[in-house]
mmCIF file of C-alpha atoms in Angstrom:
data_model
loop_
_atom_site.group_PDB
_atom_site.id
_atom_site.type_symbol
_atom_site.label_atom_id
_atom_site.label_comp_id
_atom_site.label_asym_id
_atom_site.label_seq_id
_atom_site.Cartn_x
_atom_site.Cartn_y
_atom_site.Cartn_z
ATOM 1 C CA UNK A 20 -33.159 85.233 -3.039
ATOM 2 C CA UNK A 21 -30.240 87.525 -2.433
ATOM 3 C CA UNK A 22 -29.870 86.072 1.185
ATOM 4 C CA UNK A 23 -29.655 82.673 -0.225
ATOM 5 C CA UNK A 24 -26.989 83.763 -2.778
ATOM 6 C CA UNK A 25 -25.055 85.437 0.053
ATOM 7 C CA UNK A 26 -25.272 82.336 2.225
ATOM 8 C CA UNK A 27 -23.982 79.964 -0.626
ATOM 9 C CA UNK A 28 -21.129 82.418 -1.294
ATOM 10 C CA UNK A 29 -20.008 82.429 2.421
ATOM 11 C CA UNK A 30 -20.270 78.735 2.481
ATOM 12 C CA UNK A 31 -18.132 78.489 -0.514
ATOM 13 C CA UNK A 32 -15.599 81.086 0.797
ATOM 14 C CA UNK A 33 -15.310 78.960 3.989
ATOM 15 C CA UNK A 34 -14.877 75.757 2.110
ATOM 16 C CA UNK A 35 -12.053 77.537 0.190
ATOM 17 C CA UNK A 36 -10.347 78.634 3.516
ATOM 18 C CA UNK A 37 -10.380 74.873 4.785
ATOM 19 C CA UNK A 38 -9.166 73.617 1.497
ATOM 20 C CA UNK A 39 -6.172 75.825 1.123
ATOM 21 C CA UNK A 40 -4.613 74.729 4.498
ATOM 22 C CA UNK A 41 -5.377 77.984 6.340
ATOM 23 C CA UNK A 42 -6.858 76.235 9.356
ATOM 24 C CA UNK A 43 -3.747 74.213 10.544
ATOM 25 C CA UNK A 44 -3.908 73.934 14.426
ATOM 26 C CA UNK A 45 -0.508 72.936 16.065
ATOM 27 C CA UNK A 46 -2.011 71.354 19.016
ATOM 28 C CA UNK A 47 -0.459 67.847 18.863
ATOM 29 C CA UNK A 48 -2.421 64.616 19.352
ATOM 30 C CA UNK A 49 -0.478 61.360 19.813
ATOM 31 C CA UNK A 50 -0.941 58.883 17.071
ATOM 32 C CA UNK A 51 0.804 55.895 15.435
ATOM 33 C CA UNK A 52 1.165 54.526 12.088
ATOM 34 C CA UNK A 53 2.069 51.008 10.924
ATOM 35 C CA UNK A 54 4.696 49.685 8.490
ATOM 36 C CA UNK A 55 5.036 45.988 7.876
ATOM 37 C CA UNK A 56 3.064 45.373 11.127
ATOM 38 C CA UNK A 57 5.300 47.618 13.271
ATOM 39 C CA UNK A 58 3.788 50.568 14.998
ATOM 40 C CA UNK A 59 5.551 53.947 15.023
ATOM 41 C CA UNK A 60 4.677 57.028 17.105
ATOM 42 C CA UNK A 61 3.660 60.299 15.307
ATOM 43 C CA UNK A 62 1.589 63.430 16.256
ATOM 44 C CA UNK A 63 -1.372 64.441 14.316
ATOM 45 C CA UNK A 64 -2.765 68.125 13.791
ATOM 46 C CA UNK A 65 -6.136 68.974 12.617
ATOM 47 C CA UNK A 66 -6.340 71.156 9.465
ATOM 48 C CA UNK A 67 -9.950 71.796 8.616
ATOM 49 C CA UNK A 68 -11.325 68.533 7.627
ATOM 50 C CA UNK A 69 -7.980 66.850 7.006
ATOM 51 C CA UNK A 70 -5.305 65.445 9.313
ATOM 52 C CA UNK A 71 -1.640 66.494 9.106
ATOM 53 C CA UNK A 72 0.833 64.015 10.581
ATOM 54 C CA UNK A 73 4.587 64.452 11.639
ATOM 55 C CA UNK A 74 7.177 62.269 13.428
ATOM 56 C CA UNK A 75 9.209 64.363 15.833
ATOM 57 C CA UNK A 76 12.845 63.231 16.388
ATOM 58 C CA UNK A 77 13.085 60.185 18.657
ATOM 59 C CA UNK A 78 13.321 61.265 22.419
ATOM 60 C CA UNK A 79 12.118 64.794 21.886
ATOM 61 C CA UNK A 80 9.267 66.082 23.949
ATOM 62 C CA UNK A 81 6.731 68.381 22.452
ATOM 63 C CA UNK A 82 3.600 70.572 23.360
ATOM 64 C CA UNK A 83 1.608 72.892 21.206
ATOM 65 C CA UNK A 84 -0.868 75.621 20.838
ATOM 66 C CA UNK A 85 -2.801 76.712 17.854
ATOM 67 C CA UNK A 86 0.079 78.398 16.062
ATOM 68 C CA UNK A 87 3.243 76.977 17.756
ATOM 69 C CA UNK A 88 4.541 73.506 18.370
ATOM 70 C CA UNK A 89 7.505 73.414 20.754
ATOM 71 C CA UNK A 90 9.959 70.579 20.707
ATOM 72 C CA UNK A 91 12.801 69.978 23.322
ATOM 73 C CA UNK A 92 15.553 67.521 22.692
ATOM 74 C CA UNK A 93 16.521 65.256 25.600
ATOM 75 C CA UNK A 94 19.339 66.433 27.824
ATOM 76 C CA UNK A 95 20.294 69.705 26.183
ATOM 77 C CA UNK A 96 19.463 73.323 26.626
ATOM 78 C CA UNK A 97 17.987 73.653 23.116
ATOM 79 C CA UNK A 98 14.562 74.432 21.669
ATOM 80 C CA UNK A 99 12.954 73.893 18.303
ATOM 81 C CA UNK A 100 9.671 75.399 17.329
ATOM 82 C CA UNK A 101 7.413 74.957 14.345
ATOM 83 C CA UNK A 102 5.201 78.038 13.939
ATOM 84 C CA UNK A 103 2.370 78.841 11.708
ATOM 85 C CA UNK A 104 2.389 82.517 10.675
ATOM 86 C CA UNK A 105 -1.077 83.103 9.336
ATOM 87 C CA UNK A 106 -1.372 85.542 6.516
ATOM 88 C CA UNK A 107 2.377 85.678 5.883
ATOM 89 C CA UNK A 108 2.583 83.693 2.763
ATOM 90 C CA UNK A 109 5.390 84.647 0.512
ATOM 91 C CA UNK A 110 4.615 83.751 -3.013
ATOM 92 C CA UNK A 111 7.646 82.960 -5.108
ATOM 93 C CA UNK A 112 11.113 82.462 -3.432
ATOM 94 C CA UNK A 113 12.812 84.974 -5.689
ATOM 95 C CA UNK A 114 15.912 86.956 -4.707
ATOM 96 C CA UNK A 115 13.907 89.913 -3.269
ATOM 97 C CA UNK A 116 11.791 87.540 -1.158
ATOM 98 C CA UNK A 117 14.859 85.660 0.002
ATOM 99 C CA UNK A 118 16.443 88.959 1.023
ATOM 100 C CA UNK A 119 13.376 90.041 3.008
ATOM 101 C CA UNK A 120 13.096 86.682 4.763
ATOM 102 C CA UNK A 121 16.914 86.774 5.733
ATOM 103 C CA UNK A 122 16.624 90.297 6.984
ATOM 104 C CA UNK A 123 13.543 89.401 9.175
ATOM 105 C CA UNK A 124 15.389 86.259 10.488
ATOM 106 C CA UNK A 125 18.396 88.477 11.578
ATOM 107 C CA UNK A 126 15.956 90.865 13.201
ATOM 108 C CA UNK A 127 14.284 88.012 15.104
ATOM 109 C CA UNK A 128 17.468 86.798 16.733
ATOM 110 C CA UNK A 129 17.491 87.093 20.566
ATOM 111 C CA UNK A 130 18.146 90.752 21.733
ATOM 112 C CA UNK A 131 21.692 91.251 22.748
ATOM 113 C CA UNK A 132 23.135 88.902 20.084
ATOM 114 C CA UNK A 133 26.540 89.916 18.780
ATOM 115 C CA UNK A 134 28.985 88.585 16.215
ATOM 116 C CA UNK A 135 26.127 87.405 14.056
ATOM 117 C CA UNK A 136 27.335 85.379 11.115
ATOM 118 C CA UNK A 137 25.035 83.927 8.392
ATOM 119 C CA UNK A 138 26.634 80.423 7.902
ATOM 120 C CA UNK A 139 24.371 79.644 4.933
ATOM 121 C CA UNK A 140 21.141 80.560 3.221
ATOM 122 C CA UNK A 141 19.808 77.971 0.782
ATOM 123 C CA UNK A 142 16.581 77.612 -1.419
ATOM 124 C CA UNK A 143 15.033 74.165 -1.311
ATOM 125 C CA UNK A 144 17.476 72.213 0.819
ATOM 126 C CA UNK A 145 14.454 69.764 1.065
ATOM 127 C CA UNK A 146 10.840 69.876 -0.122
ATOM 128 C CA UNK A 147 8.330 69.346 2.661
ATOM 129 C CA UNK A 148 5.248 67.686 1.211
ATOM 130 C CA UNK A 149 6.307 68.868 -2.214
ATOM 131 C CA UNK A 150 6.513 72.502 -1.185
ATOM 132 C CA UNK A 151 9.513 74.866 -1.607
ATOM 133 C CA UNK A 152 11.583 75.919 1.449
ATOM 134 C CA UNK A 153 14.216 78.424 2.267
ATOM 135 C CA UNK A 154 16.867 77.608 4.983
ATOM 136 C CA UNK A 155 19.036 79.976 6.917
ATOM 137 C CA UNK A 156 21.739 79.005 9.384
ATOM 138 C CA UNK A 157 23.173 81.651 11.886
ATOM 139 C CA UNK A 158 26.115 81.617 14.292
ATOM 140 C CA UNK A 159 25.948 84.191 17.093
ATOM 141 C CA UNK A 160 27.012 85.030 20.593
ATOM 142 C CA UNK A 161 24.665 85.833 23.479
ATOM 143 C CA UNK A 162 25.936 86.544 26.824
ATOM 144 C CA UNK A 163 29.348 85.376 25.658
ATOM 145 C CA UNK A 164 28.128 82.040 24.801
ATOM 146 C CA UNK A 165 28.059 80.578 21.325
ATOM 147 C CA UNK A 166 24.765 79.639 19.665
ATOM 148 C CA UNK A 167 23.578 78.460 16.291
ATOM 149 C CA UNK A 168 20.193 78.812 14.855
ATOM 150 C CA UNK A 169 18.617 77.155 11.799
ATOM 151 C CA UNK A 170 15.415 78.412 10.275
ATOM 152 C CA UNK A 171 13.512 76.623 7.503
ATOM 153 C CA UNK A 172 10.639 78.613 5.940
ATOM 154 C CA UNK A 173 7.821 76.850 4.079
ATOM 155 C CA UNK A 174 5.320 78.641 1.948
ATOM 156 C CA UNK A 175 1.964 77.212 2.577
ATOM 157 C CA UNK A 176 -0.527 79.355 0.538
ATOM 158 C CA UNK A 177 -1.611 82.059 2.814
ATOM 159 C CA UNK A 178 0.528 81.039 5.671
ATOM 160 C CA UNK A 179 4.260 80.717 6.267
ATOM 161 C CA UNK A 180 5.466 77.739 8.337
ATOM 162 C CA UNK A 181 8.696 78.388 10.223
ATOM 163 C CA UNK A 182 10.861 75.464 11.547
ATOM 164 C CA UNK A 183 13.473 76.913 14.037
ATOM 165 C CA UNK A 184 16.231 75.245 16.078
ATOM 166 C CA UNK A 185 18.354 77.221 18.510
ATOM 167 C CA UNK A 186 21.052 75.513 20.624
ATOM 168 C CA UNK A 187 24.811 75.797 21.680
ATOM 169 C CA UNK A 188 27.302 75.400 19.042
ATOM 170 C CA UNK A 189 28.512 72.039 20.413
ATOM 171 C CA UNK A 190 25.044 70.454 20.128
ATOM 172 C CA UNK A 191 24.037 71.989 16.816
ATOM 173 C CA UNK A 192 25.301 69.419 14.251
ATOM 174 C CA UNK A 193 23.582 66.353 15.892
ATOM 175 C CA UNK A 194 20.386 68.209 16.756
ATOM 176 C CA UNK A 195 20.082 69.887 13.372
ATOM 177 C CA UNK A 196 20.453 66.628 11.631
ATOM 178 C CA UNK A 197 17.742 65.007 13.804
ATOM 179 C CA UNK A 198 15.389 67.966 13.276
ATOM 180 C CA UNK A 199 16.144 68.289 9.566
ATOM 181 C CA UNK A 200 15.500 64.504 8.860
ATOM 182 C CA UNK A 201 12.305 64.637 10.832
ATOM 183 C CA UNK A 202 10.897 67.163 8.180
ATOM 184 C CA UNK A 203 10.618 64.276 5.697
ATOM 185 C CA UNK A 204 7.898 62.686 7.641
ATOM 186 C CA UNK A 205 5.287 65.524 7.187
ATOM 187 C CA UNK A 206 2.096 64.215 5.548
ATOM 188 C CA UNK A 207 -0.584 66.357 4.182
ATOM 189 C CA UNK A 208 0.983 69.595 5.151
#
């Protein structure tokens, strides 16, 4: 009788793990969706028994693994990543949490970065699938070249999702706009 109770408990726990979104795999599968009879490209990701979809910016290429989706804009030396950080969920976006996230983002800048400036730090510049976000934009020098990086952090239960774009200053505004707008397309995240 105890073995049956243990088995039921383990199955219930496994079901909870899938239900809370902790099994998102960022391996993209090409897909389409229709609006008024017109097909649009999107990518789909498995999340336990459900499907999560996203429309990358037009013309950007992508590849992914279990925890990282890499996106590359056409004709630029830029990279965007969407990363799942398992077990790094943050709870509330209070002042203490935002400070911790900001400090970590500074620490994650490329080694050798100088003249680091925080351009902005904003809570909820957008909601992604009705979830809170925190966005940070940096300006920095690396090997005497000017770069900018934006990071949007999304609290997803037990996981943290990090949307990051790094590129030269000259390309940043246009690429950031395209990447930012693409986040409105997330479904079931």
